[in-house]
Short mmCIF file of C-alpha atoms in Angstrom, two decimals:
data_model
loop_
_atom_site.label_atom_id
_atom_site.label_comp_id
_atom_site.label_asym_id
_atom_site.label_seq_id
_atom_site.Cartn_x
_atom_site.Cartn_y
_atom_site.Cartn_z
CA UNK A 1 176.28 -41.15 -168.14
CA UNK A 2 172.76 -41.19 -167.22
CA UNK A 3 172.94 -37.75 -166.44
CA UNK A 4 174.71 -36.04 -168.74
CA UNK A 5 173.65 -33.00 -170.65
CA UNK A 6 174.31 -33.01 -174.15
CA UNK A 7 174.66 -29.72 -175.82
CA UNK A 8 175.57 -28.64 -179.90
CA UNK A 9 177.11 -26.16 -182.25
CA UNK A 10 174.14 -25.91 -184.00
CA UNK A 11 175.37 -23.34 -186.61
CA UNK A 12 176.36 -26.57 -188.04
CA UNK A 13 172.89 -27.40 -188.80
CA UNK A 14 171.64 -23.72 -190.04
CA UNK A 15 173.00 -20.50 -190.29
CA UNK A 16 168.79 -19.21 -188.21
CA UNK A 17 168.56 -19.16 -184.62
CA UNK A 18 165.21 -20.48 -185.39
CA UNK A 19 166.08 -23.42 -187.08
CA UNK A 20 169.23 -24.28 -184.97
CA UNK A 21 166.55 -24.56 -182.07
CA UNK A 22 164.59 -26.87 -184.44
CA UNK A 23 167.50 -28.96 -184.94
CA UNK A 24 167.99 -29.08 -181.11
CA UNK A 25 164.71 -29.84 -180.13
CA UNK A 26 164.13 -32.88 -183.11
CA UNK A 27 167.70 -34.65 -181.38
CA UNK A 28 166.52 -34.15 -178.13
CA UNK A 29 169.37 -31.59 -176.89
CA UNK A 30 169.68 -29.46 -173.86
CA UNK A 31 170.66 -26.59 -175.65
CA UNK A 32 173.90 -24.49 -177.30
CA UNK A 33 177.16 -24.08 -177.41
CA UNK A 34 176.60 -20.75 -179.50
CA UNK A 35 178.94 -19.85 -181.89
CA UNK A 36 176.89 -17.97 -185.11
CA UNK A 37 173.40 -16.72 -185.08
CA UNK A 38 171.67 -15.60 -188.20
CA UNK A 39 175.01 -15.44 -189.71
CA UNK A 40 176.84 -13.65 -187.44
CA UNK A 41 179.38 -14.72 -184.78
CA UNK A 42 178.17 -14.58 -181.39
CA UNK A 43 181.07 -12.23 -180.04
CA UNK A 44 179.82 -9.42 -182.52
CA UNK A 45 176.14 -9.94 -182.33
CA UNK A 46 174.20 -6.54 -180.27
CA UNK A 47 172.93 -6.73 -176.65
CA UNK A 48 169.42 -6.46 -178.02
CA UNK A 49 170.06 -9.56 -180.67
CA UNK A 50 171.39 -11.50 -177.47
CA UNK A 51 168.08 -10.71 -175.92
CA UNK A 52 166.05 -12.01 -178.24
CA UNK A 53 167.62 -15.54 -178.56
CA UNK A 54 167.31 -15.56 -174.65
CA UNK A 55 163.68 -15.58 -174.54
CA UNK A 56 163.83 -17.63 -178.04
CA UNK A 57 165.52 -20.23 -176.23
CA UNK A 58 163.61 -19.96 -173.41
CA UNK A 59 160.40 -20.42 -175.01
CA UNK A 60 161.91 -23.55 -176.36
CA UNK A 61 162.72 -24.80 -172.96
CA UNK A 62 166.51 -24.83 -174.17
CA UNK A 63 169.41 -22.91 -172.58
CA UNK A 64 172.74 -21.95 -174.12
CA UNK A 65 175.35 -23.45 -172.11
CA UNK A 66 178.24 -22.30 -173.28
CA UNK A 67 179.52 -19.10 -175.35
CA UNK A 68 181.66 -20.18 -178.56
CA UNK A 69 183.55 -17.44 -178.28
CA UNK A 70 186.74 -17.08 -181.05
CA UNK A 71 188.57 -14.79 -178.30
CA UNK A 72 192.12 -15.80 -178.25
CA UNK A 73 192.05 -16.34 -182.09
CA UNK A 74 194.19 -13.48 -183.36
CA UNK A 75 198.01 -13.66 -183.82
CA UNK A 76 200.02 -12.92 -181.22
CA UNK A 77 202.57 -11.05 -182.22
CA UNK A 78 200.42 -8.93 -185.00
CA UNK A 79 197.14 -9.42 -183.60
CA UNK A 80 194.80 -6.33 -182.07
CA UNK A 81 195.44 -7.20 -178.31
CA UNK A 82 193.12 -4.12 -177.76
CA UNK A 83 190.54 -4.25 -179.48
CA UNK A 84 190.85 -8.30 -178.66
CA UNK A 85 190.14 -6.91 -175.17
CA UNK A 86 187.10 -5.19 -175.96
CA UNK A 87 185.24 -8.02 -178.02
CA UNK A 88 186.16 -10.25 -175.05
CA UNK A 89 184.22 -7.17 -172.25
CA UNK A 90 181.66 -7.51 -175.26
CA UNK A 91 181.61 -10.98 -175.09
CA UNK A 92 181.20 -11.51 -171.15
CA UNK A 93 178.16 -8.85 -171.49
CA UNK A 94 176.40 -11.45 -173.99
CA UNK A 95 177.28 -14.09 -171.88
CA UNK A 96 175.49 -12.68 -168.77
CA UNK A 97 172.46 -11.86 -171.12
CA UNK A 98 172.31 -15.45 -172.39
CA UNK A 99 172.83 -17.02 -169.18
CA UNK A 100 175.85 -19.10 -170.56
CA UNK A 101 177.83 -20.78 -167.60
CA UNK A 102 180.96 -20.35 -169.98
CA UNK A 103 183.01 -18.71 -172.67
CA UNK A 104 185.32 -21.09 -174.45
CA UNK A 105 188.43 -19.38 -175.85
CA UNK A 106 191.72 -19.72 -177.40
CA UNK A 107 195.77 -19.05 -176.19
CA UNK A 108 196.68 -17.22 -179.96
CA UNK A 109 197.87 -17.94 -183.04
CA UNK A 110 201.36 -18.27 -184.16
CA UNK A 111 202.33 -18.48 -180.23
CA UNK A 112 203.01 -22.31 -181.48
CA UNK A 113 205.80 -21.52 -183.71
CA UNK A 114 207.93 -19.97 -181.05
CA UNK A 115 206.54 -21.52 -178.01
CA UNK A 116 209.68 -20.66 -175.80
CA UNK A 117 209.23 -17.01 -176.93
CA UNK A 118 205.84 -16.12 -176.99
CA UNK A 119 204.94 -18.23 -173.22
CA UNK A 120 205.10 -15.43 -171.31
CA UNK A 121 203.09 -13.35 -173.34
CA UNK A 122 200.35 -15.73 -173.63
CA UNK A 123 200.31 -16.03 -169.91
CA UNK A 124 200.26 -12.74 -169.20
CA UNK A 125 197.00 -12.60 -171.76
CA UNK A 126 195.69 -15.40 -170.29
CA UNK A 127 195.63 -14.25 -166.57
CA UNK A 128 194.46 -11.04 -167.74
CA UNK A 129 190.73 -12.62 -169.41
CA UNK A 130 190.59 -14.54 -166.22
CA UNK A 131 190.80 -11.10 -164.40
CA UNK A 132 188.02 -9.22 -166.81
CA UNK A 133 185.86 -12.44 -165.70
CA UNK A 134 186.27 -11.86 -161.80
CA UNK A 135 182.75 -12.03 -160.13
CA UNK A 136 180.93 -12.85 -163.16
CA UNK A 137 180.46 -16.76 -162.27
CA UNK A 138 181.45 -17.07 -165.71
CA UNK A 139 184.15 -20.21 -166.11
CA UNK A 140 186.16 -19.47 -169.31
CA UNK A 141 187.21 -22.48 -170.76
CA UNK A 142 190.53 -22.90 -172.97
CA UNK A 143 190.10 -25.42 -175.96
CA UNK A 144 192.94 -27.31 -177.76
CA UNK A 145 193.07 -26.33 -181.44
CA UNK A 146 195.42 -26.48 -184.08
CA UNK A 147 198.06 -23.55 -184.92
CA UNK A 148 198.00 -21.76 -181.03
CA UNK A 149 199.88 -22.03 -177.75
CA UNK A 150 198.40 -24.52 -176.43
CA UNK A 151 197.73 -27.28 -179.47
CA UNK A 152 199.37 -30.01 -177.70
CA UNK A 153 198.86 -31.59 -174.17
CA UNK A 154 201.74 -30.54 -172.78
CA UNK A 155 201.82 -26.86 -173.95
CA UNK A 156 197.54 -26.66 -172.56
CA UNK A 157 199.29 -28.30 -168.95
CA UNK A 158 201.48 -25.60 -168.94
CA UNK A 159 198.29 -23.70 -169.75
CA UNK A 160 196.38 -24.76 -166.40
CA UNK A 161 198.95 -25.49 -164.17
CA UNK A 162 200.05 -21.59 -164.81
CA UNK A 163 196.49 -19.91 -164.99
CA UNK A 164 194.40 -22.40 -162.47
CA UNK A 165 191.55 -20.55 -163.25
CA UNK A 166 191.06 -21.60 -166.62
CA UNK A 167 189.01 -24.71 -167.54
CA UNK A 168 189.96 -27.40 -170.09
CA UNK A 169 187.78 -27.68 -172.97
CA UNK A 170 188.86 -31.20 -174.78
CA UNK A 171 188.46 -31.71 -178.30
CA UNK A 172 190.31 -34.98 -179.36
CA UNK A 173 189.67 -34.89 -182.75
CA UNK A 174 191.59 -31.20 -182.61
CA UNK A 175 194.39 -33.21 -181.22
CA UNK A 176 194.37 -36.06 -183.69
CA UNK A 177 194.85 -32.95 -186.58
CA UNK A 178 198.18 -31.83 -184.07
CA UNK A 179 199.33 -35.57 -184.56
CA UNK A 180 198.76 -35.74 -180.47
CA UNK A 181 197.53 -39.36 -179.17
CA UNK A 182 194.22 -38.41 -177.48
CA UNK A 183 195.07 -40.93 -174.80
CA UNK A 184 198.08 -39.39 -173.76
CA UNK A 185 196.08 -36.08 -173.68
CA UNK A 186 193.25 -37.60 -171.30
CA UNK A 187 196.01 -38.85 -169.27
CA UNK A 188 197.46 -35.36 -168.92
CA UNK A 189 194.52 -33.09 -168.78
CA UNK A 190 191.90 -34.96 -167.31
CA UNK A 191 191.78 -33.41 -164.16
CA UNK A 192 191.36 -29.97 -165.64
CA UNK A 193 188.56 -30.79 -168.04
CA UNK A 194 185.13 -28.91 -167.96
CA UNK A 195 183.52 -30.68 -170.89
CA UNK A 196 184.06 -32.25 -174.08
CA UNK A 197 183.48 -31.15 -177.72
CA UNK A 198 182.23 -34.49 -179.73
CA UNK A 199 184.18 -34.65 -182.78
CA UNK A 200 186.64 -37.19 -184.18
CA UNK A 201 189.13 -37.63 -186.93
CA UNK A 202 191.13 -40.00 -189.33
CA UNK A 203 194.89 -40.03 -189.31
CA UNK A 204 194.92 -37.70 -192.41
CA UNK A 205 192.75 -35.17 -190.19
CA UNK A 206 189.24 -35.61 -191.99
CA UNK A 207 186.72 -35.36 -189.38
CA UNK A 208 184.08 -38.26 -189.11
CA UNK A 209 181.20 -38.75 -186.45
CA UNK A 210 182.75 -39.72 -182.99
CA UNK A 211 184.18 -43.28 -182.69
CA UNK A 212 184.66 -43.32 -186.77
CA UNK A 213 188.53 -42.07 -186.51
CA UNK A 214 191.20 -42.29 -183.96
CA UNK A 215 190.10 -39.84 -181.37
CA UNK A 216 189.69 -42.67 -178.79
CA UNK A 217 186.41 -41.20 -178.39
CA UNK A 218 184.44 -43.77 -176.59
CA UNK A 219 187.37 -44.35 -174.28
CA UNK A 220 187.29 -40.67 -172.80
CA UNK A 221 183.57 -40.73 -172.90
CA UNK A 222 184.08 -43.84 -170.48
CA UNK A 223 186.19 -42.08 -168.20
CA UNK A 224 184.70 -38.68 -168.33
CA UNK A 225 183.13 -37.46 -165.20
CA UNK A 226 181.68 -34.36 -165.85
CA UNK A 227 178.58 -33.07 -166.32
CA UNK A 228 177.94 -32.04 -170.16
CA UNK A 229 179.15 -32.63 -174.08
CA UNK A 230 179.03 -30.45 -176.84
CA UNK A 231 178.58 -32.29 -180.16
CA UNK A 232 180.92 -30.22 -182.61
CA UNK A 233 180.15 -32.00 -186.28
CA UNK A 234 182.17 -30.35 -188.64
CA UNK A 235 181.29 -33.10 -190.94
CA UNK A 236 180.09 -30.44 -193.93
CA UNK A 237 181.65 -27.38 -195.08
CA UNK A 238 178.92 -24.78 -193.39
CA UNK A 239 178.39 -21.04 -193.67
CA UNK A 240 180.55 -19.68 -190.30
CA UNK A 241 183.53 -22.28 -190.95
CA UNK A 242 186.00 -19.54 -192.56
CA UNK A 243 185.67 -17.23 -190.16
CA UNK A 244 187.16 -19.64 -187.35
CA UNK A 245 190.19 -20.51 -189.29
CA UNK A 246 193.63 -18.42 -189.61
CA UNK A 247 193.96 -16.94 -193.24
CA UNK A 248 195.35 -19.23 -195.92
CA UNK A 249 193.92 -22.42 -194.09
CA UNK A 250 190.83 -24.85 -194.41
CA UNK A 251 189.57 -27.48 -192.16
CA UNK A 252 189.53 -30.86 -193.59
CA UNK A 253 186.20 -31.86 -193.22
CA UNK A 254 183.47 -34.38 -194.80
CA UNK A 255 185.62 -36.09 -196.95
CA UNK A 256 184.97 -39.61 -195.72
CA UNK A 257 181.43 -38.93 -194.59
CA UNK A 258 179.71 -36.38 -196.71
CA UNK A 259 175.73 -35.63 -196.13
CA UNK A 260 173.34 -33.80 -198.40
CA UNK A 261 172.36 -31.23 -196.04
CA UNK A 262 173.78 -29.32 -192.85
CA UNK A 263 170.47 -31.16 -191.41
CA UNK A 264 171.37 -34.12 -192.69
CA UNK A 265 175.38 -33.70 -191.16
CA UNK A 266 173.89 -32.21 -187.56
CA UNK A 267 171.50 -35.20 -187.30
CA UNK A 268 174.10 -38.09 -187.64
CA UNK A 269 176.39 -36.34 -185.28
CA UNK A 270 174.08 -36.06 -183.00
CA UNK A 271 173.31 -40.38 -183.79
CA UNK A 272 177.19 -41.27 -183.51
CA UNK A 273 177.53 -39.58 -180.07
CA UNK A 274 174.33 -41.27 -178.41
CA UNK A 275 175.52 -44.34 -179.94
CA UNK A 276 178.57 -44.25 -178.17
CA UNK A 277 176.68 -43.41 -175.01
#
């Protein structure tokens, strides 16, 4: 893995734009997986704010490489499919300005209760992002997460054997919260997957740095052969973590490993995953 570019959610380390690209450059990172910027989330932020941390990161010799989008997030049987639609146009625009090479996203809420029921639907959804991001260059990548369509490995097969177009974006320590085995998952999805997200998790669902819980990280770091990682900590509470949950619900996090800072969290994630490497 000589080659391998190494990217972060660095909201995880601070809230600035500033100091996220301080936290990049003192772990030696390529650049972002952007999710919040000066407290906002990156699918609401202006044109003109998207500008700005272009040349920001370009002065720091960092790119973003990937858009940490929450589209697919809402419910889907109550959610605002339209005005989904138009945070998602919104959302390719700031790509393009930020150079990102890809939005990851999300196949909706609720759509796991009633799988059977809601498939369609969340194919139909599904094909029509992929259509929006025709000619764009753009890859949008689905991730496995907890409480949506496509939580499990066979549910995000059905995902990318339906809609080709979509990438795989593998998070094993969302999988270990869905009581999936990761390996099982790898098996499965493998041959679909774009990048990683770096982030592991104890049976109970805490989340620890990578190759502390059962995620089987190092494993599928062994056999991955792609070309980047995004380190996802999630080891401290931080300031965008409500917004990316459904109401009523909270991430376990940091309550094996707890740090005295965001820095302090961001820093040994950063350690566990180059460890591994």
């Amino acid at each position: 893995m000589k080659n391998i570019k190494i990217y972060a959610f660095a909201d995880e380390a601070s809230p600035s734009i500033d100091e996220q690209i301080i936290a990049m450059k003192k772990n030696g990172l390529d650049g972002l997986e952007i999710r919040n910027v000066d407290g906002e989330n990156v699918s609401y932020i202006s044109l003109e704010k998207a500008k700005e941390v272009k040349e920001k990161m370009d002065a720091a010799g960092l790119r973003v490489w990937s858009i940490g989008s929450p589209i697919g997030k809402i419910m889907i049987d109550t959610g605002d499919w339209a005005a989904e639609q138009e945070r998602f146009l919104h959302t390719l625009e700031i790509a393009k300005i930020l150079g990102a090479e890809n939005v990851r996203m999300f196949s909706f809420y609720g759509a796991d209760e009633k799988p059977e029921e809601y498939r369609d639907e969340v194919m139909s959804r599904l094909k029509w992002y992929v259509k929006a991001a025709e000619g764009t260059g753009i890859d949008l990548c689905h991730e496995n997460e907890k409480g949506i369509y496509g939580d499990i490995a066979s549910r995000c097969l059905d995902i990318f054997k339906t809609v080709p177009e979509l990438k795989c974006v593998f998070d094993p320590a969302n999988f270990v919260q869905c009581g999936q085995d990761t390996l099982e998952a790898w098996e499965m999805l493998a041959p679909f997957v774009k990048y990683l997200h770096i982030k592991d998790a104890l049976p109970d669902g805490n989340v620890v740095p990578a190759g502390k819980g059962i995620g089987n990280v190092k494993a599928i770091l062994d056999n991955f052969k792609g070309e980047a990682l995004t380190i996802e900590p999630h080891l401290t509470v931080f300031s965008g973590l409500a917004d990316l949950e459904q109401e009523g619900e909270k991430s376990v996090v940091g309550q094996v490993y707890t740090y005295s800072s965001n820095e302090e969290a961001f820093d040994a994630a950063c350690k566990a995953l180059k460890d591994l490497i």
